[in-house]
Amino acid sequence: QKEVEQNSGPLSVPEGAIASLNCTYSDRGSQSFFWYRQYSGKSPELIMFIYSNGDKEDGRFTAQLNKASQYVSLLIRDSQPSDSATYLCAAHTGGFKTIFGAGTRLFVKA
Amino acid sequence: SAVISQKPSRDICQRGTSLTIQCQVDSQVTMMFWYRQQPGQSLTLIATANQGSEATYESGFVIDKFPISRPNLTFSTLTVSNMSPEDSSIYLCSAVSGYEQYFGPGTRLTVT
C-alpha cells in the first residue's frame, strides 16, 4: 500500500527559529510532492510543491527532495506564531491521485 | 490557481436522511475529488469526480452510499446517503488546476 509517513508531533520551536518538518514516502513511482498548511478548523492550503531532487525555496519556506532516500522535508525559517498549524505532506502518484500523510503539528512559541 | 466554494458549510442531520454537498470552482479544472477528514486525522480520498461519467471510488466507498455527480468542468456534488453517526466528518471538495491541487473550505457534517 502506498503510504506517506510523517511524525505527528507536536513539534515546538521558539519564534525566529528554523522549523524542520520531515516526510517519507513508499511509492518510488511518485512524481511530485506537496506541502500543505492546515489551520485548525480550516481546509488545507498549498504552500509549495517540488518534483526535482534538491532544494526549492519560496520566501521563508524551503522544500527539499531526495528521491533516492524517498524523503521530503520542509524548512520554515524565522518561524512565527502564525506558522503554528498542521503541515501535511502529500505525494502524487499516477493519475493525479494524491496520498496524504497524517500531518505534523507545529507550535511556534512567542 | 482555483478558488473553490462549497455549500453548505455545515449541517446537522438526522440518522437515515441524506445530504447533498455542492462544490463550485471558479475556473474549468481537469480533475475534481471528494475527501473526508475526521477530526485530528488526515485526508481520506472518497472518489474522483469524472465529468460526464461515473465517479471512481476508492476502496471502502461505494456509489450507493456516496453518489457523485459532475455535470461540467466547474461543478460537482457529493451526496451522503442514509446517514449514520459514523458519517459525521468534514467533507472537502478538491480540484487540480495546472499542476496544483486546491481545496474548498469544507462541509462540516454532524449526524445525530
mmCIF file with all atom_site columns, C-alpha atoms in Angstrom:
data_model
loop_
_atom_site.group_PDB
_atom_site.id
_atom_site.type_symbol
_atom_site.label_atom_id
_atom_site.label_alt_id
_atom_site.label_comp_id
_atom_site.label_asym_id
_atom_site.label_entity_id
_atom_site.label_seq_id
_atom_site.pdbx_PDB_ins_code
_atom_site.Cartn_x
_atom_site.Cartn_y
_atom_site.Cartn_z
_atom_site.occupancy
_atom_site.B_iso_or_equiv
_atom_site.pdbx_formal_charge
_atom_site.auth_seq_id
_atom_site.auth_comp_id
_atom_site.auth_asym_id
_atom_site.auth_atom_id
_atom_site.pdbx_PDB_model_num
ATOM 1   C CA . GLN A 1 1   ? 0.000   0.000  0.000   1.00 0.00 ? 1   GLN A CA 1
ATOM 2   C CA . LYS A 1 2   ? 1.276   3.407  -0.942  1.00 0.00 ? 2   LYS A CA 1
ATOM 3   C CA . GLU A 1 3   ? 1.983   5.499  2.133   1.00 0.00 ? 3   GLU A CA 1
ATOM 4   C CA . VAL A 1 4   ? 3.292   8.863  3.219   1.00 0.00 ? 4   VAL A CA 1
ATOM 5   C CA . GLU A 1 5   ? 4.680   8.942  6.742   1.00 0.00 ? 5   GLU A CA 1
ATOM 6   C CA . GLN A 1 6   ? 5.084   11.955 8.979   1.00 0.00 ? 6   GLN A CA 1
ATOM 7   C CA . ASN A 1 7   ? 5.911   12.419 12.623  1.00 0.00 ? 7   ASN A CA 1
ATOM 8   C CA . SER A 1 8   ? 2.662   13.588 14.200  1.00 0.00 ? 8   SER A CA 1
ATOM 9   C CA . GLY A 1 9   ? 4.470   15.911 16.598  1.00 0.00 ? 9   GLY A CA 1
ATOM 10  C CA . PRO A 1 10  ? 3.823   18.266 18.119  1.00 0.00 ? 10  PRO A CA 1
ATOM 11  C CA . LEU A 1 11  ? 6.990   19.993 17.050  1.00 0.00 ? 11  LEU A CA 1
ATOM 12  C CA . SER A 1 12  ? 7.636   23.022 19.205  1.00 0.00 ? 12  SER A CA 1
ATOM 13  C CA . VAL A 1 13  ? 10.111  25.739 18.191  1.00 0.00 ? 13  VAL A CA 1
ATOM 14  C CA . PRO A 1 14  ? 10.754  29.230 19.535  1.00 0.00 ? 14  PRO A CA 1
ATOM 15  C CA . GLU A 1 15  ? 9.845   32.257 17.473  1.00 0.00 ? 15  GLU A CA 1
ATOM 16  C CA . GLY A 1 16  ? 12.596  33.099 14.992  1.00 0.00 ? 16  GLY A CA 1
ATOM 17  C CA . ALA A 1 17  ? 14.000  29.570 14.859  1.00 0.00 ? 17  ALA A CA 1
ATOM 18  C CA . ILE A 1 18  ? 14.027  27.164 11.916  1.00 0.00 ? 18  ILE A CA 1
ATOM 19  C CA . ALA A 1 19  ? 11.294  24.551 11.932  1.00 0.00 ? 19  ALA A CA 1
ATOM 20  C CA . SER A 1 20  ? 12.138  21.327 10.117  1.00 0.00 ? 20  SER A CA 1
ATOM 21  C CA . LEU A 1 21  ? 9.324   19.051 9.024   1.00 0.00 ? 21  LEU A CA 1
ATOM 22  C CA . ASN A 1 22  ? 10.029  15.651 7.528   1.00 0.00 ? 22  ASN A CA 1
ATOM 23  C CA . CYS A 1 23  ? 8.190   13.109 5.449   1.00 0.00 ? 23  CYS A CA 1
ATOM 24  C CA . THR A 1 24  ? 8.951   9.751  3.818   1.00 0.00 ? 24  THR A CA 1
ATOM 25  C CA . TYR A 1 25  ? 7.026   8.016  1.069   1.00 0.00 ? 25  TYR A CA 1
ATOM 26  C CA . SER A 1 26  ? 6.801   4.405  -0.002  1.00 0.00 ? 26  SER A CA 1
ATOM 27  C CA . ASP A 1 27  ? 5.960   4.603  -3.701  1.00 0.00 ? 27  ASP A CA 1
ATOM 28  C CA . ARG A 1 28  ? 9.089   5.083  -5.792  1.00 0.00 ? 28  ARG A CA 1
ATOM 29  C CA . GLY A 1 29  ? 6.853   5.978  -8.719  1.00 0.00 ? 29  GLY A CA 1
ATOM 30  C CA . SER A 1 30  ? 5.664   9.162  -7.025  1.00 0.00 ? 30  SER A CA 1
ATOM 31  C CA . GLN A 1 31  ? 6.421   12.077 -9.292  1.00 0.00 ? 31  GLN A CA 1
ATOM 32  C CA . SER A 1 32  ? 5.851   15.189 -7.225  1.00 0.00 ? 32  SER A CA 1
ATOM 33  C CA . PHE A 1 33  ? 5.429   16.208 -3.642  1.00 0.00 ? 33  PHE A CA 1
ATOM 34  C CA . PHE A 1 34  ? 3.407   18.860 -1.917  1.00 0.00 ? 34  PHE A CA 1
ATOM 35  C CA . TRP A 1 35  ? 3.318   20.627 1.410   1.00 0.00 ? 35  TRP A CA 1
ATOM 36  C CA . TYR A 1 36  ? 0.029   21.930 2.763   1.00 0.00 ? 36  TYR A CA 1
ATOM 37  C CA . ARG A 1 37  ? -0.644  24.006 5.836   1.00 0.00 ? 37  ARG A CA 1
ATOM 38  C CA . GLN A 1 38  ? -3.885  23.433 7.704   1.00 0.00 ? 38  GLN A CA 1
ATOM 39  C CA . TYR A 1 39  ? -5.059  25.682 10.488  1.00 0.00 ? 39  TYR A CA 1
ATOM 40  C CA . SER A 1 40  ? -7.481  24.213 12.977  1.00 0.00 ? 40  SER A CA 1
ATOM 41  C CA . GLY A 1 41  ? -10.982 24.158 11.531  1.00 0.00 ? 41  GLY A CA 1
ATOM 42  C CA . LYS A 1 42  ? -9.805  25.219 8.077   1.00 0.00 ? 42  LYS A CA 1
ATOM 43  C CA . SER A 1 43  ? -9.103  23.370 4.851   1.00 0.00 ? 43  SER A CA 1
ATOM 44  C CA . PRO A 1 44  ? -5.565  22.597 3.626   1.00 0.00 ? 44  PRO A CA 1
ATOM 45  C CA . GLU A 1 45  ? -3.715  25.435 1.929   1.00 0.00 ? 45  GLU A CA 1
ATOM 46  C CA . LEU A 1 46  ? -0.991  24.670 -0.607  1.00 0.00 ? 46  LEU A CA 1
ATOM 47  C CA . ILE A 1 47  ? 2.399   26.064 0.437   1.00 0.00 ? 47  ILE A CA 1
ATOM 48  C CA . MET A 1 48  ? 4.644   24.673 -2.253  1.00 0.00 ? 48  MET A CA 1
ATOM 49  C CA . PHE A 1 49  ? 5.470   21.665 -4.359  1.00 0.00 ? 49  PHE A CA 1
ATOM 50  C CA . ILE A 1 50  ? 8.680   20.037 -5.536  1.00 0.00 ? 50  ILE A CA 1
ATOM 51  C CA . TYR A 1 51  ? 9.427   17.406 -8.172  1.00 0.00 ? 51  TYR A CA 1
ATOM 52  C CA . SER A 1 52  ? 13.188  17.610 -8.698  1.00 0.00 ? 52  SER A CA 1
ATOM 53  C CA . ASN A 1 53  ? 15.884  16.394 -6.360  1.00 0.00 ? 53  ASN A CA 1
ATOM 54  C CA . GLY A 1 54  ? 17.402  19.165 -4.310  1.00 0.00 ? 54  GLY A CA 1
ATOM 55  C CA . ASP A 1 55  ? 16.063  22.320 -2.735  1.00 0.00 ? 55  ASP A CA 1
ATOM 56  C CA . LYS A 1 56  ? 13.327  24.705 -3.749  1.00 0.00 ? 56  LYS A CA 1
ATOM 57  C CA . GLU A 1 57  ? 12.948  27.999 -1.941  1.00 0.00 ? 57  GLU A CA 1
ATOM 58  C CA . ASP A 1 58  ? 9.926   30.279 -1.683  1.00 0.00 ? 58  ASP A CA 1
ATOM 59  C CA . GLY A 1 59  ? 10.229  33.100 0.806   1.00 0.00 ? 59  GLY A CA 1
ATOM 60  C CA . ARG A 1 60  ? 10.732  31.655 4.271   1.00 0.00 ? 60  ARG A CA 1
ATOM 61  C CA . PHE A 1 61  ? 9.958   28.136 3.061   1.00 0.00 ? 61  PHE A CA 1
ATOM 62  C CA . THR A 1 62  ? 12.380  25.626 1.563   1.00 0.00 ? 62  THR A CA 1
ATOM 63  C CA . ALA A 1 63  ? 11.294  22.228 0.320   1.00 0.00 ? 63  ALA A CA 1
ATOM 64  C CA . GLN A 1 64  ? 13.890  19.503 -0.044  1.00 0.00 ? 64  GLN A CA 1
ATOM 65  C CA . LEU A 1 65  ? 13.537  16.280 -2.017  1.00 0.00 ? 65  LEU A CA 1
ATOM 66  C CA . ASN A 1 66  ? 15.760  13.213 -2.038  1.00 0.00 ? 66  ASN A CA 1
ATOM 67  C CA . LYS A 1 67  ? 14.233  10.579 -4.304  1.00 0.00 ? 67  LYS A CA 1
ATOM 68  C CA . ALA A 1 68  ? 16.944  8.014  -3.574  1.00 0.00 ? 68  ALA A CA 1
ATOM 69  C CA . SER A 1 69  ? 16.056  8.123  0.109   1.00 0.00 ? 69  SER A CA 1
ATOM 70  C CA . GLN A 1 70  ? 12.341  8.718  -0.586  1.00 0.00 ? 70  GLN A CA 1
ATOM 71  C CA . TYR A 1 71  ? 12.483  11.679 1.726   1.00 0.00 ? 71  TYR A CA 1
ATOM 72  C CA . VAL A 1 72  ? 10.880  15.117 1.594   1.00 0.00 ? 72  VAL A CA 1
ATOM 73  C CA . SER A 1 73  ? 11.290  17.945 4.043   1.00 0.00 ? 73  SER A CA 1
ATOM 74  C CA . LEU A 1 74  ? 10.038  21.466 4.623   1.00 0.00 ? 74  LEU A CA 1
ATOM 75  C CA . LEU A 1 75  ? 12.118  24.095 6.384   1.00 0.00 ? 75  LEU A CA 1
ATOM 76  C CA . ILE A 1 76  ? 10.479  27.208 7.751   1.00 0.00 ? 76  ILE A CA 1
ATOM 77  C CA . ARG A 1 77  ? 12.955  29.954 8.518   1.00 0.00 ? 77  ARG A CA 1
ATOM 78  C CA . ASP A 1 78  ? 12.290  32.721 11.038  1.00 0.00 ? 78  ASP A CA 1
ATOM 79  C CA . SER A 1 79  ? 9.283   30.841 12.377  1.00 0.00 ? 79  SER A CA 1
ATOM 80  C CA . GLN A 1 80  ? 6.379   32.974 13.538  1.00 0.00 ? 80  GLN A CA 1
ATOM 81  C CA . PRO A 1 81  ? 3.490   32.160 15.877  1.00 0.00 ? 81  PRO A CA 1
ATOM 82  C CA . SER A 1 82  ? 1.230   32.446 12.833  1.00 0.00 ? 82  SER A CA 1
ATOM 83  C CA . ASP A 1 83  ? 3.050   29.422 11.376  1.00 0.00 ? 83  ASP A CA 1
ATOM 84  C CA . SER A 1 84  ? 1.521   27.262 14.111  1.00 0.00 ? 84  SER A CA 1
ATOM 85  C CA . ALA A 1 85  ? -0.597  24.752 12.226  1.00 0.00 ? 85  ALA A CA 1
ATOM 86  C CA . THR A 1 86  ? -0.633  21.186 10.988  1.00 0.00 ? 86  THR A CA 1
ATOM 87  C CA . TYR A 1 87  ? 1.576   20.584 7.970   1.00 0.00 ? 87  TYR A CA 1
ATOM 88  C CA . LEU A 1 88  ? 0.543   17.860 5.548   1.00 0.00 ? 88  LEU A CA 1
ATOM 89  C CA . CYS A 1 89  ? 2.981   16.194 3.210   1.00 0.00 ? 89  CYS A CA 1
ATOM 90  C CA . ALA A 1 90  ? 1.494   14.696 0.051   1.00 0.00 ? 90  ALA A CA 1
ATOM 91  C CA . ALA A 1 91  ? 2.776   12.616 -2.839  1.00 0.00 ? 91  ALA A CA 1
ATOM 92  C CA . HIS A 1 92  ? 1.290   12.493 -6.311  1.00 0.00 ? 92  HIS A CA 1
ATOM 93  C CA . THR A 1 93  ? 1.149   9.022  -7.732  1.00 0.00 ? 93  THR A CA 1
ATOM 94  C CA . GLY A 1 94  ? -0.183  8.235  -11.186 1.00 0.00 ? 94  GLY A CA 1
ATOM 95  C CA . GLY A 1 95  ? -3.367  9.841  -12.475 1.00 0.00 ? 95  GLY A CA 1
ATOM 96  C CA . PHE A 1 96  ? -3.218  12.855 -10.173 1.00 0.00 ? 96  PHE A CA 1
ATOM 97  C CA . LYS A 1 97  ? -4.010  10.653 -7.209  1.00 0.00 ? 97  LYS A CA 1
ATOM 98  C CA . THR A 1 98  ? -2.575  12.205 -4.076  1.00 0.00 ? 98  THR A CA 1
ATOM 99  C CA . ILE A 1 99  ? -1.571  10.331 -0.970  1.00 0.00 ? 99  ILE A CA 1
ATOM 100 C CA . PHE A 1 100 ? -1.549  12.483 2.166   1.00 0.00 ? 100 PHE A CA 1
ATOM 101 C CA . GLY A 1 101 ? 0.430   11.982 5.318   1.00 0.00 ? 101 GLY A CA 1
ATOM 102 C CA . ALA A 1 102 ? -1.246  12.290 8.696   1.00 0.00 ? 102 ALA A CA 1
ATOM 103 C CA . GLY A 1 103 ? 0.370   15.680 9.277   1.00 0.00 ? 103 GLY A CA 1
ATOM 104 C CA . THR A 1 104 ? 2.796   17.203 11.760  1.00 0.00 ? 104 THR A CA 1
ATOM 105 C CA . ARG A 1 105 ? 1.535   19.725 14.278  1.00 0.00 ? 105 ARG A CA 1
ATOM 106 C CA . LEU A 1 106 ? 3.845   22.688 14.642  1.00 0.00 ? 106 LEU A CA 1
ATOM 107 C CA . PHE A 1 107 ? 3.790   25.102 17.559  1.00 0.00 ? 107 PHE A CA 1
ATOM 108 C CA . VAL A 1 108 ? 5.838   28.287 17.378  1.00 0.00 ? 108 VAL A CA 1
ATOM 109 C CA . LYS A 1 109 ? 6.275   29.809 20.837  1.00 0.00 ? 109 LYS A CA 1
ATOM 110 C CA . ALA A 1 110 ? 6.357   33.594 21.089  1.00 0.00 ? 110 ALA A CA 1
ATOM 111 C CA . SER B 2 1   ? -4.937  28.930 -9.061  1.00 0.00 ? 1   SER B CA 1
ATOM 112 C CA . ALA B 2 2   ? -8.508  27.837 -8.399  1.00 0.00 ? 2   ALA B CA 1
ATOM 113 C CA . VAL B 2 3   ? -10.988 29.175 -5.881  1.00 0.00 ? 3   VAL B CA 1
ATOM 114 C CA . ILE B 2 4   ? -13.423 26.571 -4.624  1.00 0.00 ? 4   ILE B CA 1
ATOM 115 C CA . SER B 2 5   ? -16.669 27.155 -2.784  1.00 0.00 ? 5   SER B CA 1
ATOM 116 C CA . GLN B 2 6   ? -18.837 24.605 -1.039  1.00 0.00 ? 6   GLN B CA 1
ATOM 117 C CA . LYS B 2 7   ? -22.395 24.609 0.188   1.00 0.00 ? 7   LYS B CA 1
ATOM 118 C CA . PRO B 2 8   ? -23.491 24.082 2.888   1.00 0.00 ? 8   PRO B CA 1
ATOM 119 C CA . SER B 2 9   ? -20.600 24.977 5.155   1.00 0.00 ? 9   SER B CA 1
ATOM 120 C CA . ARG B 2 10  ? -22.073 22.886 7.937   1.00 0.00 ? 10  ARG B CA 1
ATOM 121 C CA . ASP B 2 11  ? -25.185 20.900 8.703   1.00 0.00 ? 11  ASP B CA 1
ATOM 122 C CA . ILE B 2 12  ? -26.687 18.780 11.428  1.00 0.00 ? 12  ILE B CA 1
ATOM 123 C CA . CYS B 2 13  ? -28.694 15.890 10.039  1.00 0.00 ? 13  CYS B CA 1
ATOM 124 C CA . GLN B 2 14  ? -30.767 13.081 11.423  1.00 0.00 ? 14  GLN B CA 1
ATOM 125 C CA . ARG B 2 15  ? -29.829 9.464  11.065  1.00 0.00 ? 15  ARG B CA 1
ATOM 126 C CA . GLY B 2 16  ? -31.254 7.862  7.930   1.00 0.00 ? 16  GLY B CA 1
ATOM 127 C CA . THR B 2 17  ? -31.511 11.058 5.900   1.00 0.00 ? 17  THR B CA 1
ATOM 128 C CA . SER B 2 18  ? -29.336 12.242 3.004   1.00 0.00 ? 18  SER B CA 1
ATOM 129 C CA . LEU B 2 19  ? -27.371 15.422 2.403   1.00 0.00 ? 19  LEU B CA 1
ATOM 130 C CA . THR B 2 20  ? -26.073 16.780 -0.891  1.00 0.00 ? 20  THR B CA 1
ATOM 131 C CA . ILE B 2 21  ? -22.960 18.938 -0.832  1.00 0.00 ? 21  ILE B CA 1
ATOM 132 C CA . GLN B 2 22  ? -22.272 21.262 -3.727  1.00 0.00 ? 22  GLN B CA 1
ATOM 133 C CA . CYS B 2 23  ? -18.839 22.265 -4.973  1.00 0.00 ? 23  CYS B CA 1
ATOM 134 C CA . GLN B 2 24  ? -18.208 25.129 -7.397  1.00 0.00 ? 24  GLN B CA 1
ATOM 135 C CA . VAL B 2 25  ? -14.836 26.036 -8.894  1.00 0.00 ? 25  VAL B CA 1
ATOM 136 C CA . ASP B 2 26  ? -14.200 29.474 -10.358 1.00 0.00 ? 26  ASP B CA 1
ATOM 137 C CA . SER B 2 27  ? -12.467 28.051 -13.441 1.00 0.00 ? 27  SER B CA 1
ATOM 138 C CA . GLN B 2 28  ? -12.512 24.924 -15.545 1.00 0.00 ? 28  GLN B CA 1
ATOM 139 C CA . VAL B 2 29  ? -10.413 22.197 -13.990 1.00 0.00 ? 29  VAL B CA 1
ATOM 140 C CA . THR B 2 30  ? -9.302  18.814 -15.194 1.00 0.00 ? 30  THR B CA 1
ATOM 141 C CA . MET B 2 31  ? -9.746  16.830 -12.023 1.00 0.00 ? 31  MET B CA 1
ATOM 142 C CA . MET B 2 32  ? -12.127 17.109 -9.084  1.00 0.00 ? 32  MET B CA 1
ATOM 143 C CA . PHE B 2 33  ? -12.057 14.990 -5.961  1.00 0.00 ? 33  PHE B CA 1
ATOM 144 C CA . TRP B 2 34  ? -14.000 14.450 -2.766  1.00 0.00 ? 34  TRP B CA 1
ATOM 145 C CA . TYR B 2 35  ? -12.219 13.842 0.523   1.00 0.00 ? 35  TYR B CA 1
ATOM 146 C CA . ARG B 2 36  ? -13.283 13.165 4.066   1.00 0.00 ? 36  ARG B CA 1
ATOM 147 C CA . GLN B 2 37  ? -11.393 14.310 7.126   1.00 0.00 ? 37  GLN B CA 1
ATOM 148 C CA . GLN B 2 38  ? -12.175 13.112 10.615  1.00 0.00 ? 38  GLN B CA 1
ATOM 149 C CA . PRO B 2 39  ? -11.156 15.394 13.497  1.00 0.00 ? 39  PRO B CA 1
ATOM 150 C CA . GLY B 2 40  ? -7.417  15.228 14.052  1.00 0.00 ? 40  GLY B CA 1
ATOM 151 C CA . GLN B 2 41  ? -6.938  12.895 11.111  1.00 0.00 ? 41  GLN B CA 1
ATOM 152 C CA . SER B 2 42  ? -5.545  13.274 7.646   1.00 0.00 ? 42  SER B CA 1
ATOM 153 C CA . LEU B 2 43  ? -7.467  13.346 4.404   1.00 0.00 ? 43  LEU B CA 1
ATOM 154 C CA . THR B 2 44  ? -9.132  10.241 3.015   1.00 0.00 ? 44  THR B CA 1
ATOM 155 C CA . LEU B 2 45  ? -9.987  10.216 -0.671  1.00 0.00 ? 45  LEU B CA 1
ATOM 156 C CA . ILE B 2 46  ? -13.578 9.168  -1.283  1.00 0.00 ? 46  ILE B CA 1
ATOM 157 C CA . ALA B 2 47  ? -13.681 9.367  -5.076  1.00 0.00 ? 47  ALA B CA 1
ATOM 158 C CA . THR B 2 48  ? -12.588 11.122 -8.214  1.00 0.00 ? 48  THR B CA 1
ATOM 159 C CA . ALA B 2 49  ? -15.475 13.002 -9.821  1.00 0.00 ? 49  ALA B CA 1
ATOM 160 C CA . ASN B 2 50  ? -15.371 12.378 -13.559 1.00 0.00 ? 50  ASN B CA 1
ATOM 161 C CA . GLN B 2 51  ? -17.044 14.816 -15.898 1.00 0.00 ? 51  GLN B CA 1
ATOM 162 C CA . GLY B 2 52  ? -19.808 13.130 -17.848 1.00 0.00 ? 52  GLY B CA 1
ATOM 163 C CA . SER B 2 53  ? -19.248 9.653  -16.428 1.00 0.00 ? 53  SER B CA 1
ATOM 164 C CA . GLU B 2 54  ? -19.462 7.696  -13.197 1.00 0.00 ? 54  GLU B CA 1
ATOM 165 C CA . ALA B 2 55  ? -17.127 8.647  -10.390 1.00 0.00 ? 55  ALA B CA 1
ATOM 166 C CA . THR B 2 56  ? -14.159 6.461  -9.496  1.00 0.00 ? 56  THR B CA 1
ATOM 167 C CA . TYR B 2 57  ? -14.438 5.308  -5.888  1.00 0.00 ? 57  TYR B CA 1
ATOM 168 C CA . GLU B 2 58  ? -11.661 4.363  -3.509  1.00 0.00 ? 58  GLU B CA 1
ATOM 169 C CA . SER B 2 59  ? -11.670 1.183  -1.520  1.00 0.00 ? 59  SER B CA 1
ATOM 170 C CA . GLY B 2 60  ? -14.273 1.311  1.216   1.00 0.00 ? 60  GLY B CA 1
ATOM 171 C CA . PHE B 2 61  ? -16.520 3.818  -0.535  1.00 0.00 ? 61  PHE B CA 1
ATOM 172 C CA . VAL B 2 62  ? -19.442 2.866  -2.780  1.00 0.00 ? 62  VAL B CA 1
ATOM 173 C CA . ILE B 2 63  ? -21.708 4.715  -5.149  1.00 0.00 ? 63  ILE B CA 1
ATOM 174 C CA . ASP B 2 64  ? -24.903 3.805  -3.318  1.00 0.00 ? 64  ASP B CA 1
ATOM 175 C CA . LYS B 2 65  ? -23.641 5.492  -0.164  1.00 0.00 ? 65  LYS B CA 1
ATOM 176 C CA . PHE B 2 66  ? -21.810 8.415  -1.772  1.00 0.00 ? 66  PHE B CA 1
ATOM 177 C CA . PRO B 2 67  ? -23.314 9.199  -5.173  1.00 0.00 ? 67  PRO B CA 1
ATOM 178 C CA . ILE B 2 68  ? -21.360 11.858 -7.014  1.00 0.00 ? 68  ILE B CA 1
ATOM 179 C CA . SER B 2 69  ? -22.240 13.981 -9.994  1.00 0.00 ? 69  SER B CA 1
ATOM 180 C CA . ARG B 2 70  ? -20.073 16.176 -12.176 1.00 0.00 ? 70  ARG B CA 1
ATOM 181 C CA . PRO B 2 71  ? -22.137 17.657 -14.990 1.00 0.00 ? 71  PRO B CA 1
ATOM 182 C CA . ASN B 2 72  ? -19.439 20.056 -16.200 1.00 0.00 ? 72  ASN B CA 1
ATOM 183 C CA . LEU B 2 73  ? -15.831 21.136 -15.624 1.00 0.00 ? 73  LEU B CA 1
ATOM 184 C CA . THR B 2 74  ? -16.583 23.505 -12.739 1.00 0.00 ? 74  THR B CA 1
ATOM 185 C CA . PHE B 2 75  ? -19.274 21.841 -10.611 1.00 0.00 ? 75  PHE B CA 1
ATOM 186 C CA . SER B 2 76  ? -19.727 18.651 -8.634  1.00 0.00 ? 76  SER B CA 1
ATOM 187 C CA . THR B 2 77  ? -21.994 17.293 -5.934  1.00 0.00 ? 77  THR B CA 1
ATOM 188 C CA . LEU B 2 78  ? -21.496 14.634 -3.292  1.00 0.00 ? 78  LEU B CA 1
ATOM 189 C CA . THR B 2 79  ? -24.470 13.050 -1.574  1.00 0.00 ? 79  THR B CA 1
ATOM 190 C CA . VAL B 2 80  ? -24.079 11.282 1.738   1.00 0.00 ? 80  VAL B CA 1
ATOM 191 C CA . SER B 2 81  ? -26.957 8.806  1.788   1.00 0.00 ? 81  SER B CA 1
ATOM 192 C CA . ASN B 2 82  ? -28.760 7.047  4.620   1.00 0.00 ? 82  ASN B CA 1
ATOM 193 C CA . MET B 2 83  ? -26.542 8.777  7.130   1.00 0.00 ? 83  MET B CA 1
ATOM 194 C CA . SER B 2 84  ? -25.359 7.318  10.409  1.00 0.00 ? 84  SER B CA 1
ATOM 195 C CA . PRO B 2 85  ? -23.339 8.987  13.199  1.00 0.00 ? 85  PRO B CA 1
ATOM 196 C CA . GLU B 2 86  ? -20.194 7.401  11.711  1.00 0.00 ? 86  GLU B CA 1
ATOM 197 C CA . ASP B 2 87  ? -20.614 9.718  8.707   1.00 0.00 ? 87  ASP B CA 1
ATOM 198 C CA . SER B 2 88  ? -20.006 12.755 10.919  1.00 0.00 ? 88  SER B CA 1
ATOM 199 C CA . SER B 2 89  ? -16.942 14.362 9.406   1.00 0.00 ? 89  SER B CA 1
ATOM 200 C CA . ILE B 2 90  ? -15.649 17.218 7.309   1.00 0.00 ? 90  ILE B CA 1
ATOM 201 C CA . TYR B 2 91  ? -16.154 16.681 3.593   1.00 0.00 ? 91  TYR B CA 1
ATOM 202 C CA . LEU B 2 92  ? -13.778 18.510 1.293   1.00 0.00 ? 92  LEU B CA 1
ATOM 203 C CA . CYS B 2 93  ? -14.023 19.178 -2.404  1.00 0.00 ? 93  CYS B CA 1
ATOM 204 C CA . SER B 2 94  ? -10.736 19.453 -4.248  1.00 0.00 ? 94  SER B CA 1
ATOM 205 C CA . ALA B 2 95  ? -9.656  20.407 -7.754  1.00 0.00 ? 95  ALA B CA 1
ATOM 206 C CA . VAL B 2 96  ? -6.481  20.262 -9.783  1.00 0.00 ? 96  VAL B CA 1
ATOM 207 C CA . SER B 2 97  ? -5.569  23.382 -11.716 1.00 0.00 ? 97  SER B CA 1
ATOM 208 C CA . GLY B 2 98  ? -2.420  23.124 -13.745 1.00 0.00 ? 98  GLY B CA 1
ATOM 209 C CA . TYR B 2 99  ? -0.011  21.277 -11.547 1.00 0.00 ? 99  TYR B CA 1
ATOM 210 C CA . GLU B 2 100 ? -1.525  22.195 -8.214  1.00 0.00 ? 100 GLU B CA 1
ATOM 211 C CA . GLN B 2 101 ? -4.322  20.813 -6.095  1.00 0.00 ? 101 GLN B CA 1
ATOM 212 C CA . TYR B 2 102 ? -6.635  23.116 -4.175  1.00 0.00 ? 102 TYR B CA 1
ATOM 213 C CA . PHE B 2 103 ? -9.285  22.524 -1.544  1.00 0.00 ? 103 PHE B CA 1
ATOM 214 C CA . GLY B 2 104 ? -12.643 24.013 -0.795  1.00 0.00 ? 104 GLY B CA 1
ATOM 215 C CA . PRO B 2 105 ? -13.465 25.276 2.704   1.00 0.00 ? 105 PRO B CA 1
ATOM 216 C CA . GLY B 2 106 ? -15.173 22.029 3.650   1.00 0.00 ? 106 GLY B CA 1
ATOM 217 C CA . THR B 2 107 ? -18.598 20.980 4.859   1.00 0.00 ? 107 THR B CA 1
ATOM 218 C CA . ARG B 2 108 ? -18.817 20.017 8.498   1.00 0.00 ? 108 ARG B CA 1
ATOM 219 C CA . LEU B 2 109 ? -21.456 17.315 8.852   1.00 0.00 ? 109 LEU B CA 1
ATOM 220 C CA . THR B 2 110 ? -22.857 16.131 12.155  1.00 0.00 ? 110 THR B CA 1
ATOM 221 C CA . VAL B 2 111 ? -25.259 13.201 12.169  1.00 0.00 ? 111 VAL B CA 1
ATOM 222 C CA . THR B 2 112 ? -27.422 12.725 15.239  1.00 0.00 ? 112 THR B CA 1
#
